[in-house]
């Protein structure tokens, strides 16, 4: 074989020759502790309810939620993020079921804490959208617009009842201005300095939330573009980060994950607190749907997508595959 000069003088392929070699030099590794499992619990059901748009994911009963939490502990993941789905007749304009100590989310928090104690971080979504009859993340003014400051009062109350119910971590996700500072103050006022705040710092108004609407039985009409971020904007995300850190966020999150890896990388570079990313319902459903049709290798695609999220800078990943992937890694 003819050679031309001294090329190739460097052969990176030497480090790709075998699975063991590739494993040894891997720059990014997934670990069960990276993962947080989002889970839905539905009021008034005796059997889990499959979510059509999210194959393999269900709206849990209280009992099956406790089982899922135990399985998460056994798999070695770090946390479970709970979303409550109330009965339709309990939804109202103020989302009062979200602050009822006996509402489905608070009951579920108590159930899971009683089941797993401190072996798993029990996290709660702190938002009104599941509980309002209009489906928005806040209360509305007399012109039908989300009232930022009135919503903050509701978030403060939510934070306190969720802490009382056993949440280790609350996750304010409504994208209201000032929400992290208000939630932190509300927790401190009741002596719950121990409860951490995971800020949904960068949350885009994304088309990829579609399957989640079914998962939480959303009543939303219209969209959330007046409070969630515009997909075109990156500098705005960094402004949100600076505000949340100044208001006392213990951890920050980017949501969605896959379509916004550039934003995730910027946030991870700038933040001095742990950074999470949420691989949302649409990201999950696309892989599951393509795999069901035989278009992609499901297991490889899942690991590749998660590795990309971690490589971009996520310390923790919320994913509906959390328990499954953690078992594989172990």
mmCIF file of C-alpha atoms in Angstrom:
data_model
loop_
_atom_site.group_PDB
_atom_site.id
_atom_site.type_symbol
_atom_site.label_atom_id
_atom_site.label_comp_id
_atom_site.label_asym_id
_atom_site.label_seq_id
_atom_site.Cartn_x
_atom_site.Cartn_y
_atom_site.Cartn_z
ATOM 1 C CA UNK A 1 0.000 0.000 0.000
ATOM 2 C CA UNK A 2 1.307 3.390 -0.944
ATOM 3 C CA UNK A 3 1.770 5.890 1.888
ATOM 4 C CA UNK A 4 1.731 9.636 1.424
ATOM 5 C CA UNK A 5 4.191 11.529 3.561
ATOM 6 C CA UNK A 6 3.787 10.807 7.239
ATOM 7 C CA UNK A 7 -0.018 10.752 7.264
ATOM 8 C CA UNK A 8 -1.919 9.646 9.186
ATOM 9 C CA UNK A 9 0.631 10.420 11.852
ATOM 10 C CA UNK A 10 -1.967 10.442 14.624
ATOM 11 C CA UNK A 11 -4.558 7.683 14.858
ATOM 12 C CA UNK A 12 -7.456 8.513 17.233
ATOM 13 C CA UNK A 13 -9.113 5.277 16.130
ATOM 14 C CA UNK A 14 -6.689 3.361 18.349
ATOM 15 C CA UNK A 15 -8.827 4.466 21.290
ATOM 16 C CA UNK A 16 -12.000 3.064 19.704
ATOM 17 C CA UNK A 17 -10.866 -0.460 18.922
ATOM 18 C CA UNK A 18 -12.814 -2.494 21.505
ATOM 19 C CA UNK A 19 -15.718 -2.013 23.880
ATOM 20 C CA UNK A 20 -13.331 -2.092 26.840
ATOM 21 C CA UNK A 21 -11.114 0.563 25.265
ATOM 22 C CA UNK A 22 -14.093 2.789 24.514
ATOM 23 C CA UNK A 23 -15.384 2.363 28.042
ATOM 24 C CA UNK A 24 -12.024 3.197 29.583
ATOM 25 C CA UNK A 25 -11.607 6.486 27.712
ATOM 26 C CA UNK A 26 -15.248 7.589 27.882
ATOM 27 C CA UNK A 27 -15.423 11.248 28.905
ATOM 28 C CA UNK A 28 -19.053 11.121 30.040
ATOM 29 C CA UNK A 29 -20.595 8.389 32.177
ATOM 30 C CA UNK A 30 -24.168 7.891 33.241
ATOM 31 C CA UNK A 31 -24.796 6.765 36.813
ATOM 32 C CA UNK A 32 -28.061 5.807 38.552
ATOM 33 C CA UNK A 33 -27.617 8.731 40.961
ATOM 34 C CA UNK A 34 -27.898 11.124 38.011
ATOM 35 C CA UNK A 35 -31.588 10.391 37.581
ATOM 36 C CA UNK A 36 -34.868 11.742 38.931
ATOM 37 C CA UNK A 37 -38.134 10.009 38.033
ATOM 38 C CA UNK A 38 -41.149 12.206 37.206
ATOM 39 C CA UNK A 39 -44.318 10.399 38.342
ATOM 40 C CA UNK A 40 -48.033 11.148 38.112
ATOM 41 C CA UNK A 41 -50.576 10.198 40.763
ATOM 42 C CA UNK A 42 -54.270 10.433 39.967
ATOM 43 C CA UNK A 43 -57.046 10.939 42.431
ATOM 44 C CA UNK A 44 -59.980 8.530 42.544
ATOM 45 C CA UNK A 45 -58.608 5.601 40.526
ATOM 46 C CA UNK A 46 -58.196 2.019 41.699
ATOM 47 C CA UNK A 47 -55.887 0.909 38.875
ATOM 48 C CA UNK A 48 -53.047 2.698 37.085
ATOM 49 C CA UNK A 49 -54.254 4.587 34.014
ATOM 50 C CA UNK A 50 -52.008 4.221 30.932
ATOM 51 C CA UNK A 51 -51.036 7.479 29.241
ATOM 52 C CA UNK A 52 -51.763 6.865 25.568
ATOM 53 C CA UNK A 53 -49.222 9.369 24.280
ATOM 54 C CA UNK A 54 -46.471 8.058 26.568
ATOM 55 C CA UNK A 55 -46.236 4.275 26.122
ATOM 56 C CA UNK A 56 -45.093 2.630 29.343
ATOM 57 C CA UNK A 57 -45.980 5.605 31.594
ATOM 58 C CA UNK A 58 -49.099 5.652 33.768
ATOM 59 C CA UNK A 59 -51.088 7.830 36.102
ATOM 60 C CA UNK A 60 -50.473 5.969 39.345
ATOM 61 C CA UNK A 61 -52.815 5.072 42.125
ATOM 62 C CA UNK A 62 -51.549 5.903 45.600
ATOM 63 C CA UNK A 63 -50.508 2.292 46.082
ATOM 64 C CA UNK A 64 -48.713 1.884 42.757
ATOM 65 C CA UNK A 65 -46.933 5.193 43.318
ATOM 66 C CA UNK A 66 -45.497 3.827 46.562
ATOM 67 C CA UNK A 67 -44.343 0.732 44.676
ATOM 68 C CA UNK A 68 -42.698 2.907 42.012
ATOM 69 C CA UNK A 69 -40.873 4.834 44.745
ATOM 70 C CA UNK A 70 -39.549 1.613 46.283
ATOM 71 C CA UNK A 71 -38.384 0.448 42.858
ATOM 72 C CA UNK A 72 -36.629 3.780 42.365
ATOM 73 C CA UNK A 73 -34.774 3.303 45.655
ATOM 74 C CA UNK A 74 -33.767 -0.211 44.670
ATOM 75 C CA UNK A 75 -32.488 1.045 41.302
ATOM 76 C CA UNK A 76 -30.328 3.650 43.024
ATOM 77 C CA UNK A 77 -31.775 6.806 41.490
ATOM 78 C CA UNK A 78 -31.730 10.029 43.486
ATOM 79 C CA UNK A 79 -35.252 11.386 43.412
ATOM 80 C CA UNK A 80 -38.876 11.217 42.386
ATOM 81 C CA UNK A 81 -40.741 14.331 41.207
ATOM 82 C CA UNK A 82 -44.471 14.091 41.918
ATOM 83 C CA UNK A 83 -47.296 15.581 39.876
ATOM 84 C CA UNK A 84 -50.848 15.397 41.221
ATOM 85 C CA UNK A 85 -53.863 14.839 38.993
ATOM 86 C CA UNK A 86 -57.067 15.833 40.835
ATOM 87 C CA UNK A 87 -60.594 14.868 39.943
ATOM 88 C CA UNK A 88 -62.036 17.311 37.400
ATOM 89 C CA UNK A 89 -64.731 18.589 39.744
ATOM 90 C CA UNK A 90 -62.062 19.720 42.193
ATOM 91 C CA UNK A 91 -60.439 22.094 39.713
ATOM 92 C CA UNK A 92 -61.270 25.779 40.068
ATOM 93 C CA UNK A 93 -59.997 29.186 39.036
ATOM 94 C CA UNK A 94 -57.541 29.424 41.946
ATOM 95 C CA UNK A 95 -56.298 25.837 41.901
ATOM 96 C CA UNK A 96 -57.325 25.359 45.529
ATOM 97 C CA UNK A 97 -56.802 21.600 45.364
ATOM 98 C CA UNK A 98 -53.117 22.394 45.006
ATOM 99 C CA UNK A 99 -52.992 23.953 48.465
ATOM 100 C CA UNK A 100 -55.469 21.658 50.196
ATOM 101 C CA UNK A 101 -53.512 19.626 52.783
ATOM 102 C CA UNK A 102 -55.707 16.698 51.773
ATOM 103 C CA UNK A 103 -55.309 17.307 48.037
ATOM 104 C CA UNK A 104 -53.937 14.467 45.932
ATOM 105 C CA UNK A 105 -50.406 15.852 45.664
ATOM 106 C CA UNK A 106 -50.015 16.442 49.384
ATOM 107 C CA UNK A 107 -51.477 13.011 50.170
ATOM 108 C CA UNK A 108 -49.061 11.427 47.708
ATOM 109 C CA UNK A 109 -46.114 13.257 49.254
ATOM 110 C CA UNK A 110 -47.029 11.884 52.663
ATOM 111 C CA UNK A 111 -47.497 8.399 51.215
ATOM 112 C CA UNK A 112 -44.103 8.335 49.555
ATOM 113 C CA UNK A 113 -42.246 9.811 52.520
ATOM 114 C CA UNK A 114 -43.843 7.220 54.785
ATOM 115 C CA UNK A 115 -42.814 4.479 52.361
ATOM 116 C CA UNK A 116 -39.194 5.427 51.608
ATOM 117 C CA UNK A 117 -38.252 8.001 54.245
ATOM 118 C CA UNK A 118 -34.980 9.681 53.325
ATOM 119 C CA UNK A 119 -33.779 6.918 50.994
ATOM 120 C CA UNK A 120 -35.120 8.874 48.023
ATOM 121 C CA UNK A 121 -35.432 12.617 47.531
ATOM 122 C CA UNK A 122 -39.158 13.274 47.417
ATOM 123 C CA UNK A 123 -39.754 16.265 45.155
ATOM 124 C CA UNK A 124 -42.961 18.094 44.314
ATOM 125 C CA UNK A 125 -43.971 20.091 41.291
ATOM 126 C CA UNK A 126 -44.949 23.508 42.598
ATOM 127 C CA UNK A 127 -47.391 24.854 40.039
ATOM 128 C CA UNK A 128 -51.115 25.443 39.668
ATOM 129 C CA UNK A 129 -51.713 24.155 36.148
ATOM 130 C CA UNK A 130 -52.887 20.677 37.176
ATOM 131 C CA UNK A 131 -55.383 22.191 39.611
ATOM 132 C CA UNK A 132 -56.931 25.120 37.697
ATOM 133 C CA UNK A 133 -60.013 24.788 35.546
ATOM 134 C CA UNK A 134 -58.411 27.056 32.942
ATOM 135 C CA UNK A 135 -55.150 25.078 32.891
ATOM 136 C CA UNK A 136 -52.778 28.000 33.327
ATOM 137 C CA UNK A 137 -49.900 28.004 35.786
ATOM 138 C CA UNK A 138 -51.316 30.925 37.738
ATOM 139 C CA UNK A 139 -54.475 32.795 38.653
ATOM 140 C CA UNK A 140 -56.091 35.004 36.050
ATOM 141 C CA UNK A 141 -57.030 38.671 36.222
ATOM 142 C CA UNK A 142 -60.337 40.095 35.026
ATOM 143 C CA UNK A 143 -59.030 40.187 31.456
ATOM 144 C CA UNK A 144 -58.005 36.538 31.428
ATOM 145 C CA UNK A 145 -54.268 37.219 31.748
ATOM 146 C CA UNK A 146 -52.050 35.368 34.222
ATOM 147 C CA UNK A 147 -51.580 37.677 37.209
ATOM 148 C CA UNK A 148 -47.942 37.274 38.197
ATOM 149 C CA UNK A 149 -48.050 38.734 41.707
ATOM 150 C CA UNK A 150 -51.350 37.169 42.718
ATOM 151 C CA UNK A 151 -49.929 33.850 41.571
ATOM 152 C CA UNK A 152 -46.883 34.309 43.794
ATOM 153 C CA UNK A 153 -49.176 34.378 46.827
ATOM 154 C CA UNK A 154 -50.599 31.013 45.783
ATOM 155 C CA UNK A 155 -47.089 29.605 45.229
ATOM 156 C CA UNK A 156 -46.051 30.661 48.732
ATOM 157 C CA UNK A 157 -48.967 28.733 50.196
ATOM 158 C CA UNK A 158 -48.223 25.731 47.966
ATOM 159 C CA UNK A 159 -44.618 25.651 49.114
ATOM 160 C CA UNK A 160 -45.657 25.555 52.742
ATOM 161 C CA UNK A 161 -48.236 22.781 52.376
ATOM 162 C CA UNK A 162 -45.875 20.706 50.251
ATOM 163 C CA UNK A 163 -43.119 21.078 52.845
ATOM 164 C CA UNK A 164 -45.562 20.116 55.590
ATOM 165 C CA UNK A 165 -46.543 17.052 53.547
ATOM 166 C CA UNK A 166 -42.950 15.851 53.405
ATOM 167 C CA UNK A 167 -41.284 17.255 50.293
ATOM 168 C CA UNK A 168 -37.498 17.318 50.527
ATOM 169 C CA UNK A 169 -37.392 19.550 47.434
ATOM 170 C CA UNK A 170 -39.983 21.840 45.835
ATOM 171 C CA UNK A 171 -39.815 22.649 42.143
ATOM 172 C CA UNK A 172 -41.460 25.972 41.216
ATOM 173 C CA UNK A 173 -42.211 25.492 37.532
ATOM 174 C CA UNK A 174 -44.647 28.263 36.621
ATOM 175 C CA UNK A 175 -42.103 30.812 35.327
ATOM 176 C CA UNK A 176 -43.548 33.674 37.366
ATOM 177 C CA UNK A 177 -41.165 36.571 37.966
ATOM 178 C CA UNK A 178 -39.908 36.457 41.554
ATOM 179 C CA UNK A 179 -41.170 32.948 42.267
ATOM 180 C CA UNK A 180 -37.928 31.602 43.740
ATOM 181 C CA UNK A 181 -37.518 34.422 46.244
ATOM 182 C CA UNK A 182 -41.146 34.192 47.349
ATOM 183 C CA UNK A 183 -41.000 30.410 47.756
ATOM 184 C CA UNK A 184 -37.741 30.588 49.690
ATOM 185 C CA UNK A 185 -39.156 33.226 52.039
ATOM 186 C CA UNK A 186 -42.370 31.241 52.524
ATOM 187 C CA UNK A 187 -40.431 28.127 53.506
ATOM 188 C CA UNK A 188 -38.139 30.014 55.846
ATOM 189 C CA UNK A 189 -41.086 31.694 57.555
ATOM 190 C CA UNK A 190 -42.375 28.309 58.739
ATOM 191 C CA UNK A 191 -38.947 27.109 59.811
ATOM 192 C CA UNK A 192 -38.379 24.879 56.773
ATOM 193 C CA UNK A 193 -34.916 26.084 55.874
ATOM 194 C CA UNK A 194 -34.098 22.421 55.229
ATOM 195 C CA UNK A 195 -36.375 22.168 52.171
ATOM 196 C CA UNK A 196 -34.438 22.801 48.972
ATOM 197 C CA UNK A 197 -35.692 24.746 45.956
ATOM 198 C CA UNK A 198 -35.106 23.337 42.483
ATOM 199 C CA UNK A 199 -35.809 26.282 40.198
ATOM 200 C CA UNK A 200 -37.304 25.673 36.787
ATOM 201 C CA UNK A 201 -35.009 28.453 35.660
ATOM 202 C CA UNK A 202 -35.127 28.000 31.905
ATOM 203 C CA UNK A 203 -38.472 26.682 30.727
ATOM 204 C CA UNK A 204 -39.350 27.203 27.103
ATOM 205 C CA UNK A 205 -42.833 27.392 25.589
ATOM 206 C CA UNK A 206 -42.248 24.144 23.743
ATOM 207 C CA UNK A 207 -44.262 21.998 21.351
ATOM 208 C CA UNK A 208 -42.661 18.978 23.015
ATOM 209 C CA UNK A 209 -44.933 19.203 26.074
ATOM 210 C CA UNK A 210 -47.859 17.700 24.143
ATOM 211 C CA UNK A 211 -48.017 14.244 25.778
ATOM 212 C CA UNK A 212 -47.669 15.804 29.237
ATOM 213 C CA UNK A 213 -51.028 17.517 28.749
ATOM 214 C CA UNK A 214 -52.665 14.091 28.732
ATOM 215 C CA UNK A 215 -50.532 12.922 31.647
ATOM 216 C CA UNK A 216 -51.846 15.647 33.973
ATOM 217 C CA UNK A 217 -55.341 15.917 32.490
ATOM 218 C CA UNK A 218 -54.671 19.507 31.475
ATOM 219 C CA UNK A 219 -57.604 21.886 30.982
ATOM 220 C CA UNK A 220 -55.468 24.425 29.124
ATOM 221 C CA UNK A 221 -56.959 26.488 26.346
ATOM 222 C CA UNK A 222 -54.488 28.606 24.417
ATOM 223 C CA UNK A 223 -50.802 28.658 25.273
ATOM 224 C CA UNK A 224 -48.265 29.802 27.875
ATOM 225 C CA UNK A 225 -46.130 32.025 25.698
ATOM 226 C CA UNK A 226 -46.619 35.085 27.914
ATOM 227 C CA UNK A 227 -44.716 33.469 30.779
ATOM 228 C CA UNK A 228 -42.633 30.605 29.396
ATOM 229 C CA UNK A 229 -39.589 31.518 27.332
ATOM 230 C CA UNK A 230 -39.356 32.001 23.586
ATOM 231 C CA UNK A 231 -37.363 29.317 21.789
ATOM 232 C CA UNK A 232 -35.465 32.006 19.874
ATOM 233 C CA UNK A 233 -33.816 33.476 22.982
ATOM 234 C CA UNK A 234 -30.597 32.451 24.712
ATOM 235 C CA UNK A 235 -29.455 35.585 26.567
ATOM 236 C CA UNK A 236 -32.854 35.705 28.241
ATOM 237 C CA UNK A 237 -32.106 32.306 29.766
ATOM 238 C CA UNK A 238 -28.950 33.633 31.366
ATOM 239 C CA UNK A 239 -30.887 36.560 32.805
ATOM 240 C CA UNK A 240 -33.365 34.115 34.345
ATOM 241 C CA UNK A 241 -30.441 32.161 35.799
ATOM 242 C CA UNK A 242 -28.935 35.242 37.428
ATOM 243 C CA UNK A 243 -32.287 36.172 38.962
ATOM 244 C CA UNK A 244 -32.980 32.690 40.339
ATOM 245 C CA UNK A 245 -29.533 32.419 41.877
ATOM 246 C CA UNK A 246 -29.913 35.840 43.476
ATOM 247 C CA UNK A 247 -33.285 34.789 44.906
ATOM 248 C CA UNK A 248 -31.820 31.695 46.569
ATOM 249 C CA UNK A 249 -32.250 28.735 44.211
ATOM 250 C CA UNK A 250 -30.422 25.663 45.510
ATOM 251 C CA UNK A 251 -30.506 23.957 42.114
ATOM 252 C CA UNK A 252 -31.535 25.101 38.652
ATOM 253 C CA UNK A 253 -33.109 23.353 35.699
ATOM 254 C CA UNK A 254 -33.338 23.621 31.927
ATOM 255 C CA UNK A 255 -36.527 22.308 30.301
ATOM 256 C CA UNK A 256 -36.846 20.778 27.703
ATOM 257 C CA UNK A 257 -33.445 19.115 27.543
ATOM 258 C CA UNK A 258 -32.726 17.712 24.073
ATOM 259 C CA UNK A 259 -33.775 20.678 21.903
ATOM 260 C CA UNK A 260 -31.915 23.093 24.205
ATOM 261 C CA UNK A 261 -28.529 21.474 24.790
ATOM 262 C CA UNK A 262 -26.824 24.739 23.857
ATOM 263 C CA UNK A 263 -28.733 26.531 26.613
ATOM 264 C CA UNK A 264 -27.979 23.731 29.058
ATOM 265 C CA UNK A 265 -24.269 24.066 28.313
ATOM 266 C CA UNK A 266 -24.366 27.827 28.877
ATOM 267 C CA UNK A 267 -26.219 27.436 32.171
ATOM 268 C CA UNK A 268 -23.882 24.686 33.366
ATOM 269 C CA UNK A 269 -20.874 26.859 32.574
ATOM 270 C CA UNK A 270 -22.244 29.836 34.505
ATOM 271 C CA UNK A 271 -24.042 28.277 37.482
ATOM 272 C CA UNK A 272 -22.348 27.617 40.819
ATOM 273 C CA UNK A 273 -25.150 25.280 41.940
ATOM 274 C CA UNK A 274 -26.160 21.841 40.607
ATOM 275 C CA UNK A 275 -27.815 21.950 37.192
ATOM 276 C CA UNK A 276 -30.633 19.604 36.166
ATOM 277 C CA UNK A 277 -32.338 19.064 32.834
ATOM 278 C CA UNK A 278 -35.796 17.645 32.179
ATOM 279 C CA UNK A 279 -36.095 15.218 29.277
ATOM 280 C CA UNK A 280 -39.746 15.948 28.714
ATOM 281 C CA UNK A 281 -42.711 13.948 27.495
ATOM 282 C CA UNK A 282 -42.303 14.723 23.810
ATOM 283 C CA UNK A 283 -38.667 13.688 23.875
ATOM 284 C CA UNK A 284 -39.691 10.419 25.512
ATOM 285 C CA UNK A 285 -42.602 9.764 23.180
ATOM 286 C CA UNK A 286 -40.658 10.407 19.978
ATOM 287 C CA UNK A 287 -38.116 7.718 20.824
ATOM 288 C CA UNK A 288 -40.763 5.266 21.988
ATOM 289 C CA UNK A 289 -42.880 5.833 18.855
ATOM 290 C CA UNK A 290 -39.958 5.500 16.449
ATOM 291 C CA UNK A 291 -38.767 2.368 18.250
ATOM 292 C CA UNK A 292 -42.257 0.864 18.124
ATOM 293 C CA UNK A 293 -42.193 1.249 14.340
ATOM 294 C CA UNK A 294 -38.759 -0.367 14.171
ATOM 295 C CA UNK A 295 -37.114 2.798 12.869
ATOM 296 C CA UNK A 296 -34.499 3.082 15.630
ATOM 297 C CA UNK A 297 -32.836 0.906 18.256
ATOM 298 C CA UNK A 298 -34.781 1.910 21.369
ATOM 299 C CA UNK A 299 -32.231 1.095 24.058
ATOM 300 C CA UNK A 300 -29.302 2.655 22.225
ATOM 301 C CA UNK A 301 -31.310 5.769 21.424
ATOM 302 C CA UNK A 302 -32.320 6.221 25.068
ATOM 303 C CA UNK A 303 -28.740 5.964 26.313
ATOM 304 C CA UNK A 304 -27.453 8.219 23.539
ATOM 305 C CA UNK A 305 -30.005 10.915 24.301
ATOM 306 C CA UNK A 306 -29.284 10.794 28.032
ATOM 307 C CA UNK A 307 -25.526 10.815 27.487
ATOM 308 C CA UNK A 308 -25.894 13.911 25.312
ATOM 309 C CA UNK A 309 -27.816 15.686 28.061
ATOM 310 C CA UNK A 310 -25.191 14.855 30.651
ATOM 311 C CA UNK A 311 -22.345 15.747 28.285
ATOM 312 C CA UNK A 312 -23.920 19.172 27.791
ATOM 313 C CA UNK A 313 -23.620 19.801 31.524
ATOM 314 C CA UNK A 314 -26.574 18.337 33.417
ATOM 315 C CA UNK A 315 -25.648 16.993 36.829
ATOM 316 C CA UNK A 316 -29.088 15.423 37.169
ATOM 317 C CA UNK A 317 -31.658 14.393 34.585
ATOM 318 C CA UNK A 318 -35.393 14.090 35.032
ATOM 319 C CA UNK A 319 -36.435 11.286 32.700
ATOM 320 C CA UNK A 320 -39.333 8.860 32.491
ATOM 321 C CA UNK A 321 -36.761 6.133 31.860
ATOM 322 C CA UNK A 322 -34.965 6.815 35.155
ATOM 323 C CA UNK A 323 -35.631 3.514 36.895
ATOM 324 C CA UNK A 324 -35.229 1.414 33.765
ATOM 325 C CA UNK A 325 -31.915 2.966 32.772
ATOM 326 C CA UNK A 326 -30.590 2.888 36.350
ATOM 327 C CA UNK A 327 -31.252 -0.859 36.492
ATOM 328 C CA UNK A 328 -29.358 -1.299 33.232
ATOM 329 C CA UNK A 329 -26.410 0.702 34.474
ATOM 330 C CA UNK A 330 -26.246 -1.271 37.716
#
